[in-house]
Short mmCIF file of C-alpha atoms in Angstrom, two decimals:
data_model
loop_
_atom_site.label_atom_id
_atom_site.label_comp_id
_atom_site.label_asym_id
_atom_site.label_seq_id
_atom_site.Cartn_x
_atom_site.Cartn_y
_atom_site.Cartn_z
CA THR A 21 -6.25 -5.86 0.60
CA GLN A 22 -3.75 -8.47 1.68
CA LEU A 23 -3.25 -8.80 5.41
CA LEU A 24 -0.43 -10.44 7.26
CA GLU A 25 -1.06 -11.68 10.75
CA GLN A 26 1.82 -12.39 13.07
CA SER A 27 1.58 -14.27 16.32
CA PRO A 28 2.29 -13.90 19.09
CA GLN A 29 2.53 -10.11 19.23
CA PHE A 30 4.69 -10.25 22.35
CA LEU A 31 6.87 -13.06 23.64
CA SER A 32 9.10 -13.07 26.68
CA ILE A 33 11.08 -16.20 27.47
CA GLN A 34 14.12 -17.30 29.40
CA GLU A 35 17.53 -17.64 27.80
CA GLY A 36 18.06 -21.13 26.46
CA GLU A 37 14.43 -21.84 25.63
CA ASN A 38 13.09 -22.48 22.14
CA LEU A 39 10.38 -20.44 20.45
CA THR A 40 8.36 -20.21 17.27
CA VAL A 41 6.66 -17.20 15.73
CA TYR A 42 4.12 -17.39 12.95
CA CYS A 43 3.12 -15.35 9.93
CA ASN A 44 -0.17 -16.07 8.16
CA SER A 45 -2.16 -14.70 5.27
CA SER A 46 -5.33 -15.64 3.40
CA SER A 47 -3.52 -14.83 0.13
CA VAL A 48 -0.64 -16.58 -1.58
CA PHE A 49 2.76 -14.95 -1.25
CA SER A 50 5.00 -14.76 -4.30
CA SER A 51 7.86 -14.45 -1.81
CA LEU A 52 8.29 -13.75 1.88
CA GLN A 53 11.02 -12.12 3.88
CA TRP A 54 11.79 -12.09 7.58
CA TYR A 55 13.42 -9.05 9.16
CA ARG A 56 14.62 -8.15 12.63
CA GLN A 57 14.40 -4.56 13.79
CA GLU A 58 16.10 -2.90 16.74
CA PRO A 59 14.60 0.23 18.35
CA GLY A 60 15.34 3.34 16.29
CA GLU A 61 16.82 1.37 13.39
CA GLY A 62 15.59 0.04 10.07
CA PRO A 63 14.65 -3.62 9.56
CA VAL A 64 17.58 -5.93 8.85
CA LEU A 65 16.94 -8.79 6.43
CA LEU A 66 17.25 -12.29 7.86
CA VAL A 67 16.01 -14.47 5.02
CA THR A 68 13.96 -14.61 1.83
CA VAL A 69 11.85 -17.66 0.99
CA VAL A 70 10.26 -18.21 -2.38
CA THR A 71 9.39 -21.89 -2.86
CA GLY A 72 6.50 -23.58 -1.06
CA GLY A 73 7.79 -26.00 1.58
CA GLU A 74 11.20 -24.33 1.62
CA VAL A 75 13.22 -24.53 4.84
CA LYS A 76 16.21 -22.27 5.46
CA LYS A 77 18.54 -22.26 8.43
CA LEU A 78 20.59 -19.38 9.73
CA LYS A 79 22.61 -20.61 12.72
CA ARG A 80 19.99 -21.13 15.46
CA LEU A 81 17.15 -19.73 13.33
CA THR A 82 15.03 -21.98 11.12
CA PHE A 83 12.60 -20.48 8.63
CA GLN A 84 9.85 -22.48 6.99
CA PHE A 85 7.59 -21.48 4.12
CA GLY A 86 4.24 -23.27 3.97
CA ASP A 87 3.51 -25.62 1.09
CA ALA A 88 0.67 -23.39 -0.10
CA ARG A 89 2.84 -20.25 0.32
CA LYS A 90 0.27 -18.64 2.64
CA ASP A 91 2.17 -19.00 5.89
CA SER A 92 5.64 -19.04 7.35
CA SER A 93 7.29 -19.69 10.67
CA LEU A 94 10.49 -18.71 12.40
CA HIS A 95 11.89 -21.07 15.00
CA ILE A 96 14.72 -20.05 17.31
CA THR A 97 16.62 -22.71 19.21
CA ALA A 98 18.33 -21.96 22.54
CA ALA A 99 17.40 -18.27 22.53
CA GLN A 100 20.02 -15.78 23.63
CA PRO A 101 19.63 -12.19 24.87
CA GLY A 102 21.05 -10.98 21.56
CA ASP A 103 17.95 -12.38 19.84
CA THR A 104 15.82 -9.71 21.51
CA GLY A 105 14.10 -7.49 18.97
CA LEU A 106 11.08 -6.97 16.74
CA TYR A 107 10.66 -9.75 14.18
CA LEU A 108 8.75 -8.76 11.08
CA CYS A 109 7.52 -10.89 8.25
CA ALA A 110 6.91 -9.17 4.93
CA GLY A 111 5.22 -10.69 1.92
CA ARG A 112 4.97 -9.89 -1.72
CA PHE A 113 1.66 -10.76 -3.30
CA GLY A 114 2.64 -10.66 -6.95
CA ASN A 115 3.33 -6.94 -6.99
CA GLU A 116 6.37 -4.98 -6.08
CA LYS A 117 5.69 -3.61 -2.62
CA LEU A 118 6.17 -5.46 0.64
CA THR A 119 3.24 -5.90 2.97
CA PHE A 120 4.43 -6.18 6.55
CA GLY A 121 2.90 -7.87 9.52
CA THR A 122 2.62 -6.00 12.81
CA GLY A 123 5.57 -7.91 14.18
CA THR A 124 6.46 -10.08 17.14
CA ARG A 125 8.32 -8.30 19.89
CA LEU A 126 10.67 -10.84 21.43
CA THR A 127 12.41 -10.41 24.76
CA ILE A 128 14.95 -12.94 25.98
CA ILE A 129 15.52 -12.81 29.71
CA PRO A 130 19.08 -13.66 30.82
CA ASP B 13 29.78 1.04 4.23
CA THR B 14 27.81 0.22 1.08
CA GLY B 15 24.36 -0.11 2.63
CA VAL B 16 21.35 2.16 2.27
CA SER B 17 21.85 5.50 3.97
CA GLN B 18 19.27 8.06 5.05
CA ASN B 19 19.59 11.64 6.19
CA PRO B 20 18.80 13.13 8.55
CA ARG B 21 18.37 10.38 11.14
CA HIS B 22 16.12 12.58 13.25
CA LYS B 23 14.02 15.62 12.41
CA ILE B 24 11.91 17.70 14.75
CA THR B 25 9.70 20.32 13.16
CA LYS B 26 6.73 22.47 13.96
CA ARG B 27 3.34 21.81 12.48
CA GLY B 28 2.94 23.52 9.14
CA GLN B 29 6.61 23.44 8.18
CA ASN B 30 7.99 21.56 5.18
CA VAL B 31 10.57 18.81 5.58
CA THR B 32 12.71 16.87 3.12
CA PHE B 33 14.44 13.55 3.64
CA ARG B 34 17.13 11.96 1.52
CA CYS B 35 17.86 8.32 0.74
CA ASP B 36 20.99 6.97 -0.93
CA PRO B 37 20.42 3.38 -2.08
CA ILE B 38 22.94 0.62 -2.58
CA SER B 39 24.79 1.73 -5.70
CA GLU B 40 23.82 -0.99 -8.18
CA HIS B 41 20.19 -1.17 -7.09
CA ASN B 42 17.62 -0.03 -9.63
CA ARG B 43 14.63 0.03 -7.31
CA LEU B 44 14.00 2.35 -4.39
CA TYR B 45 11.10 2.20 -1.95
CA TRP B 46 9.72 4.49 0.74
CA TYR B 47 7.82 3.17 3.76
CA ARG B 48 6.39 4.75 6.88
CA GLN B 49 6.34 3.09 10.28
CA THR B 50 4.40 4.28 13.30
CA LEU B 51 4.96 3.06 16.83
CA GLY B 52 3.95 -0.55 17.36
CA GLN B 53 3.24 -1.19 13.69
CA GLY B 54 5.08 -2.73 10.79
CA PRO B 55 6.24 -0.48 7.95
CA GLU B 56 3.59 0.64 5.42
CA PHE B 57 4.38 1.11 1.76
CA LEU B 58 4.31 4.67 0.42
CA THR B 59 5.87 4.62 -3.06
CA TYR B 60 8.58 3.08 -5.21
CA PHE B 61 10.81 3.93 -8.14
CA GLN B 62 12.42 1.87 -10.82
CA ASN B 63 15.38 3.94 -11.91
CA GLU B 64 13.94 7.47 -12.12
CA ALA B 65 10.34 6.45 -12.81
CA GLN B 66 7.85 6.50 -9.95
CA LEU B 67 5.79 3.37 -10.62
CA GLU B 68 3.39 3.11 -7.71
CA LYS B 69 2.02 5.38 -4.98
CA SER B 70 -0.02 4.30 -1.99
CA ARG B 71 -3.21 6.13 -1.13
CA LEU B 72 -1.39 6.89 2.13
CA LEU B 73 0.67 9.34 0.10
CA SER B 74 -1.49 12.45 0.29
CA ASP B 75 -1.03 15.52 -1.88
CA ARG B 76 1.29 16.95 0.76
CA PHE B 77 3.82 14.20 0.07
CA SER B 78 6.07 14.12 -2.96
CA ALA B 79 8.96 11.86 -3.81
CA GLU B 80 11.57 12.17 -6.52
CA ARG B 81 14.49 10.19 -7.85
CA PRO B 82 15.76 12.55 -10.53
CA LYS B 83 18.79 10.65 -11.81
CA GLY B 84 17.84 7.18 -10.75
CA SER B 85 20.24 7.26 -7.84
CA PHE B 86 19.33 9.04 -4.59
CA SER B 87 15.75 9.93 -3.73
CA THR B 88 14.06 12.65 -1.71
CA LEU B 89 10.77 12.56 0.13
CA GLU B 90 9.20 15.92 0.89
CA ILE B 91 6.30 16.56 3.23
CA GLN B 92 4.63 19.94 2.94
CA ARG B 93 2.59 21.60 5.70
CA THR B 94 3.44 18.88 8.19
CA GLU B 95 0.78 17.65 10.59
CA GLN B 96 1.19 15.90 13.92
CA GLY B 97 -0.10 12.72 12.32
CA ASP B 98 2.94 12.71 10.05
CA SER B 99 5.14 11.84 13.04
CA ALA B 100 6.65 8.48 12.22
CA MET B 101 9.80 6.67 11.11
CA TYR B 102 10.33 7.05 7.36
CA LEU B 103 12.21 4.12 5.91
CA CYS B 104 13.89 3.77 2.57
CA ALA B 105 14.77 0.45 0.96
CA SER B 106 16.49 -0.51 -2.25
CA SER B 107 16.67 -3.64 -4.36
CA PHE B 108 17.95 -5.00 -7.63
CA ARG B 109 15.23 -6.61 -9.64
CA GLN B 110 16.60 -9.78 -11.23
CA GLY B 111 14.07 -12.27 -12.49
CA PHE B 112 11.75 -13.20 -9.68
CA ALA B 113 14.07 -12.14 -6.89
CA ASP B 114 13.71 -8.68 -5.44
CA THR B 115 15.06 -8.58 -1.92
CA GLN B 116 14.72 -5.18 -0.30
CA TYR B 117 17.42 -3.81 1.99
CA PHE B 118 16.46 -1.08 4.40
CA GLY B 119 18.23 2.01 5.59
CA PRO B 120 18.27 3.13 9.23
CA GLY B 121 15.30 5.46 8.78
CA THR B 122 14.52 9.09 9.50
CA ARG B 123 12.45 9.67 12.61
CA LEU B 124 10.15 12.66 12.18
CA THR B 125 8.53 14.39 15.14
CA VAL B 126 5.99 17.09 14.38
CA LEU B 127 5.26 19.34 17.35
#
């Protein structure tokens, strides 16, 4: 059974600060996706990473895929209240389904 | 709006009743997935279809659960004899398998409450 661990589980920071959340597994991902989910809504895709060492940027969000494809990080620069939400990483381990982490619940305090 | 849609958005039912949810995927997507999400957890895989064929089912999908995708377009998920433990958000996702890429796009979910 592949497990995805996300850390931290909860993060509350002031507007304007930077933060990083992590996603780790003991197994190699064939690909990994990051989603953000608002209460009562489905996850919204932020990015897909496939290649080890890959870095993708989406405005103030930077996503990194580990060289060994077992870990990933999401870095947010100058956090804004609109960044508040549940951030989920989801990996594929060579099969078709996504295995999700438990998520990082981020709160940005104005 | 050409995203994934799910109906109903909310369903409240009494224990023992049957419920059915519908998912309409993005039109050109050949794959459709069902997930379940309980409070404070990430979504858990239930089953997926490629076109009309159901290719994988999780052991979470007990005999009371059945999913169909009869024409390879929309899908239904039925829960028979609902139990309080079935209360959760049921999420549908769709994707278009092309080579190695298979990015899944999620619908807004159906929140089920079993009283």
